């Protein structure tokens, strides 16, 4: 055994070195395989995130349109109510004036001439 080791030392050393390199290559293959799996998972997550962000953008546009429409409807309701109250005030004022001065305002006109 000693003689074999002494005569084949370079060959044994080279075989050990080759085995170390093979082990390192296998380790590197395992690491690269895990990295590829992580990369694929990351890509799936990014795709999902992009889809969600696009959906949120569409939802926000719909929300903006609905909010604008609701604002317009609310504004018109407010204006209608204001116009209604204004004309009702004018009607009440006219009724009070006609009650005090008559339908053609002859009583107030006659008092103004005196």
PDB file of C-alpha atoms in Angstrom:
ATOM      1  CA  UNK A   1       0.000   0.000   0.000  1.00  0.00           C
ATOM      2  CA  UNK A   2       2.835   2.371   0.834  1.00  0.00           C
ATOM      3  CA  UNK A   3       4.583   1.590  -2.393  1.00  0.00           C
ATOM      4  CA  UNK A   4       1.366   2.165  -4.339  1.00  0.00           C
ATOM      5  CA  UNK A   5       0.791   5.471  -2.548  1.00  0.00           C
ATOM      6  CA  UNK A   6       4.372   6.591  -3.170  1.00  0.00           C
ATOM      7  CA  UNK A   7       4.316   5.726  -6.849  1.00  0.00           C
ATOM      8  CA  UNK A   8       0.799   6.943  -7.564  1.00  0.00           C
ATOM      9  CA  UNK A   9       0.774   9.987  -5.251  1.00  0.00           C
ATOM     10  CA  UNK A  10       0.297  12.503  -8.077  1.00  0.00           C
ATOM     11  CA  UNK A  11      -2.498  10.444  -9.560  1.00  0.00           C
ATOM     12  CA  UNK A  12      -4.281  10.104  -6.199  1.00  0.00           C
ATOM     13  CA  UNK A  13      -3.828  13.779  -5.471  1.00  0.00           C
ATOM     14  CA  UNK A  14      -5.219  14.650  -8.890  1.00  0.00           C
ATOM     15  CA  UNK A  15      -8.216  12.319  -8.317  1.00  0.00           C
ATOM     16  CA  UNK A  16      -8.902  13.960  -4.944  1.00  0.00           C
ATOM     17  CA  UNK A  17      -8.671  17.381  -6.572  1.00  0.00           C
ATOM     18  CA  UNK A  18     -11.081  16.270  -9.318  1.00  0.00           C
ATOM     19  CA  UNK A  19     -13.508  14.902  -6.701  1.00  0.00           C
ATOM     20  CA  UNK A  20     -13.360  18.233  -4.819  1.00  0.00           C
ATOM     21  CA  UNK A  21     -14.067  20.101  -8.033  1.00  0.00           C
ATOM     22  CA  UNK A  22     -16.977  17.754  -8.829  1.00  0.00           C
ATOM     23  CA  UNK A  23     -18.395  18.347  -5.351  1.00  0.00           C
ATOM     24  CA  UNK A  24     -18.052  22.115  -5.797  1.00  0.00           C
ATOM     25  CA  UNK A  25     -19.751  21.908  -9.187  1.00  0.00           C
ATOM     26  CA  UNK A  26     -22.627  19.926  -7.638  1.00  0.00           C
ATOM     27  CA  UNK A  27     -22.932  22.492  -4.838  1.00  0.00           C
ATOM     28  CA  UNK A  28     -22.928  25.276  -7.431  1.00  0.00           C
ATOM     29  CA  UNK A  29     -25.645  23.463  -9.436  1.00  0.00           C
ATOM     30  CA  UNK A  30     -27.780  23.182  -6.292  1.00  0.00           C
ATOM     31  CA  UNK A  31     -27.297  26.865  -5.491  1.00  0.00           C
ATOM     32  CA  UNK A  32     -28.097  27.893  -9.075  1.00  0.00           C
ATOM     33  CA  UNK A  33     -31.210  25.689  -9.027  1.00  0.00           C
ATOM     34  CA  UNK A  34     -32.446  27.364  -5.834  1.00  0.00           C
ATOM     35  CA  UNK A  35     -31.662  30.785  -7.288  1.00  0.00           C
ATOM     36  CA  UNK A  36     -33.628  29.973 -10.436  1.00  0.00           C
ATOM     37  CA  UNK A  37     -36.606  28.838  -8.336  1.00  0.00           C
ATOM     38  CA  UNK A  38     -36.441  32.028  -6.287  1.00  0.00           C
ATOM     39  CA  UNK A  39     -36.200  34.076  -9.475  1.00  0.00           C
ATOM     40  CA  UNK A  40     -39.269  32.367 -10.928  1.00  0.00           C
ATOM     41  CA  UNK A  41     -41.217  32.919  -7.690  1.00  0.00           C
ATOM     42  CA  UNK A  42     -40.186  36.572  -7.744  1.00  0.00           C
ATOM     43  CA  UNK A  43     -41.370  36.916 -11.327  1.00  0.00           C
ATOM     44  CA  UNK A  44     -44.748  35.417 -10.408  1.00  0.00           C
ATOM     45  CA  UNK A  45     -45.062  37.823  -7.481  1.00  0.00           C
ATOM     46  CA  UNK A  46     -44.103  40.773  -9.693  1.00  0.00           C
ATOM     47  CA  UNK A  47     -46.672  39.760 -12.299  1.00  0.00           C
ATOM     48  CA  UNK A  48     -49.303  39.544  -9.581  1.00  0.00           C
ATOM     49  CA  UNK A  49     -48.287  42.950  -8.257  1.00  0.00           C
ATOM     50  CA  UNK A  50     -48.466  44.486 -11.736  1.00  0.00           C
ATOM     51  CA  UNK A  51     -51.938  42.981 -12.252  1.00  0.00           C
ATOM     52  CA  UNK A  52     -53.120  44.332  -8.908  1.00  0.00           C
ATOM     53  CA  UNK A  53     -51.734  47.807  -9.637  1.00  0.00           C
ATOM     54  CA  UNK A  54     -53.427  47.872 -13.049  1.00  0.00           C
ATOM     55  CA  UNK A  55     -56.720  46.830 -11.435  1.00  0.00           C
ATOM     56  CA  UNK A  56     -56.318  49.557  -8.810  1.00  0.00           C
ATOM     57  CA  UNK A  57     -55.691  52.102 -11.570  1.00  0.00           C
ATOM     58  CA  UNK A  58     -58.874  51.030 -13.369  1.00  0.00           C
ATOM     59  CA  UNK A  59     -60.816  51.133 -10.103  1.00  0.00           C
ATOM     60  CA  UNK A  60     -59.514  54.599  -9.305  1.00  0.00           C
ATOM     61  CA  UNK A  61     -60.581  55.865 -12.734  1.00  0.00           C
ATOM     62  CA  UNK A  62     -64.084  54.458 -12.207  1.00  0.00           C
ATOM     63  CA  UNK A  63     -64.174  56.019  -8.733  1.00  0.00           C
ATOM     64  CA  UNK A  64     -63.110  59.395 -10.155  1.00  0.00           C
ATOM     65  CA  UNK A  65     -65.830  59.290 -12.822  1.00  0.00           C
ATOM     66  CA  UNK A  66     -68.498  58.331 -10.297  1.00  0.00           C
ATOM     67  CA  UNK A  67     -67.327  60.973  -7.835  1.00  0.00           C
ATOM     68  CA  UNK A  68     -67.431  63.648 -10.542  1.00  0.00           C
ATOM     69  CA  UNK A  69     -70.931  62.568 -11.573  1.00  0.00           C
ATOM     70  CA  UNK A  70     -72.118  62.557  -7.961  1.00  0.00           C
ATOM     71  CA  UNK A  71     -70.619  66.010  -7.422  1.00  0.00           C
ATOM     72  CA  UNK A  72     -72.448  67.320 -10.491  1.00  0.00           C
ATOM     73  CA  UNK A  73     -75.764  65.762  -9.393  1.00  0.00           C
ATOM     74  CA  UNK A  74     -75.362  67.170  -5.889  1.00  0.00           C
ATOM     75  CA  UNK A  75     -74.517  70.612  -7.273  1.00  0.00           C
ATOM     76  CA  UNK A  76     -77.657  70.623  -9.460  1.00  0.00           C
ATOM     77  CA  UNK A  77     -79.797  69.563  -6.504  1.00  0.00           C
ATOM     78  CA  UNK A  78     -78.354  72.449  -4.503  1.00  0.00           C
ATOM     79  CA  UNK A  79     -79.002  74.911  -7.345  1.00  0.00           C
ATOM     80  CA  UNK A  80     -82.554  73.617  -7.831  1.00  0.00           C
ATOM     81  CA  UNK A  81     -83.257  74.032  -4.140  1.00  0.00           C
ATOM     82  CA  UNK A  82     -81.789  77.557  -4.148  1.00  0.00           C
ATOM     83  CA  UNK A  83     -83.864  78.568  -7.182  1.00  0.00           C
ATOM     84  CA  UNK A  84     -86.983  77.034  -5.633  1.00  0.00           C
ATOM     85  CA  UNK A  85     -86.457  78.924  -2.374  1.00  0.00           C
ATOM     86  CA  UNK A  86     -85.775  82.170  -4.255  1.00  0.00           C
ATOM     87  CA  UNK A  87     -88.967  81.911  -6.301  1.00  0.00           C
ATOM     88  CA  UNK A  88     -90.980  80.839  -3.271  1.00  0.00           C
ATOM     89  CA  UNK A  89     -89.662  83.916  -1.418  1.00  0.00           C
ATOM     90  CA  UNK A  90     -90.706  86.104  -4.354  1.00  0.00           C
ATOM     91  CA  UNK A  91     -94.153  84.502  -4.366  1.00  0.00           C
ATOM     92  CA  UNK A  92     -94.597  85.061  -0.613  1.00  0.00           C
ATOM     93  CA  UNK A  93     -93.442  88.665  -1.016  1.00  0.00           C
ATOM     94  CA  UNK A  94     -95.900  89.179  -3.891  1.00  0.00           C
ATOM     95  CA  UNK A  95     -98.743  87.666  -1.865  1.00  0.00           C
ATOM     96  CA  UNK A  96     -97.942  89.962   1.067  1.00  0.00           C
ATOM     97  CA  UNK A  97     -97.785  93.010  -1.208  1.00  0.00           C
ATOM     98  CA  UNK A  98    -101.056  92.136  -2.919  1.00  0.00           C
ATOM     99  CA  UNK A  99    -102.699  91.627   0.461  1.00  0.00           C
ATOM    100  CA  UNK A 100    -101.502  95.052   1.607  1.00  0.00           C
ATOM    101  CA  UNK A 101    -101.828  97.050  -1.627  1.00  0.00           C
ATOM    102  CA  UNK A 102    -104.388  95.163  -3.707  1.00  0.00           C
ATOM    103  CA  UNK A 103    -104.014  93.051  -6.807  1.00  0.00           C
ATOM    104  CA  UNK A 104    -103.012  95.918  -9.126  1.00  0.00           C
ATOM    105  CA  UNK A 105    -101.183  97.794  -6.357  1.00  0.00           C
ATOM    106  CA  UNK A 106    -103.775 100.618  -6.567  1.00  0.00           C
ATOM    107  CA  UNK A 107    -103.907 101.245  -2.794  1.00  0.00           C
ATOM    108  CA  UNK A 108    -100.144 101.772  -2.498  1.00  0.00           C
ATOM    109  CA  UNK A 109    -100.033 103.847  -5.695  1.00  0.00           C
ATOM    110  CA  UNK A 110    -102.844 106.076  -4.412  1.00  0.00           C
ATOM    111  CA  UNK A 111    -101.056 106.613  -1.085  1.00  0.00           C
ATOM    112  CA  UNK A 112     -97.863 107.502  -2.903  1.00  0.00           C
ATOM    113  CA  UNK A 113     -99.657 110.246  -4.968  1.00  0.00           C
ATOM    114  CA  UNK A 114    -101.092 112.008  -1.925  1.00  0.00           C
TER     115      UNK A 114
END
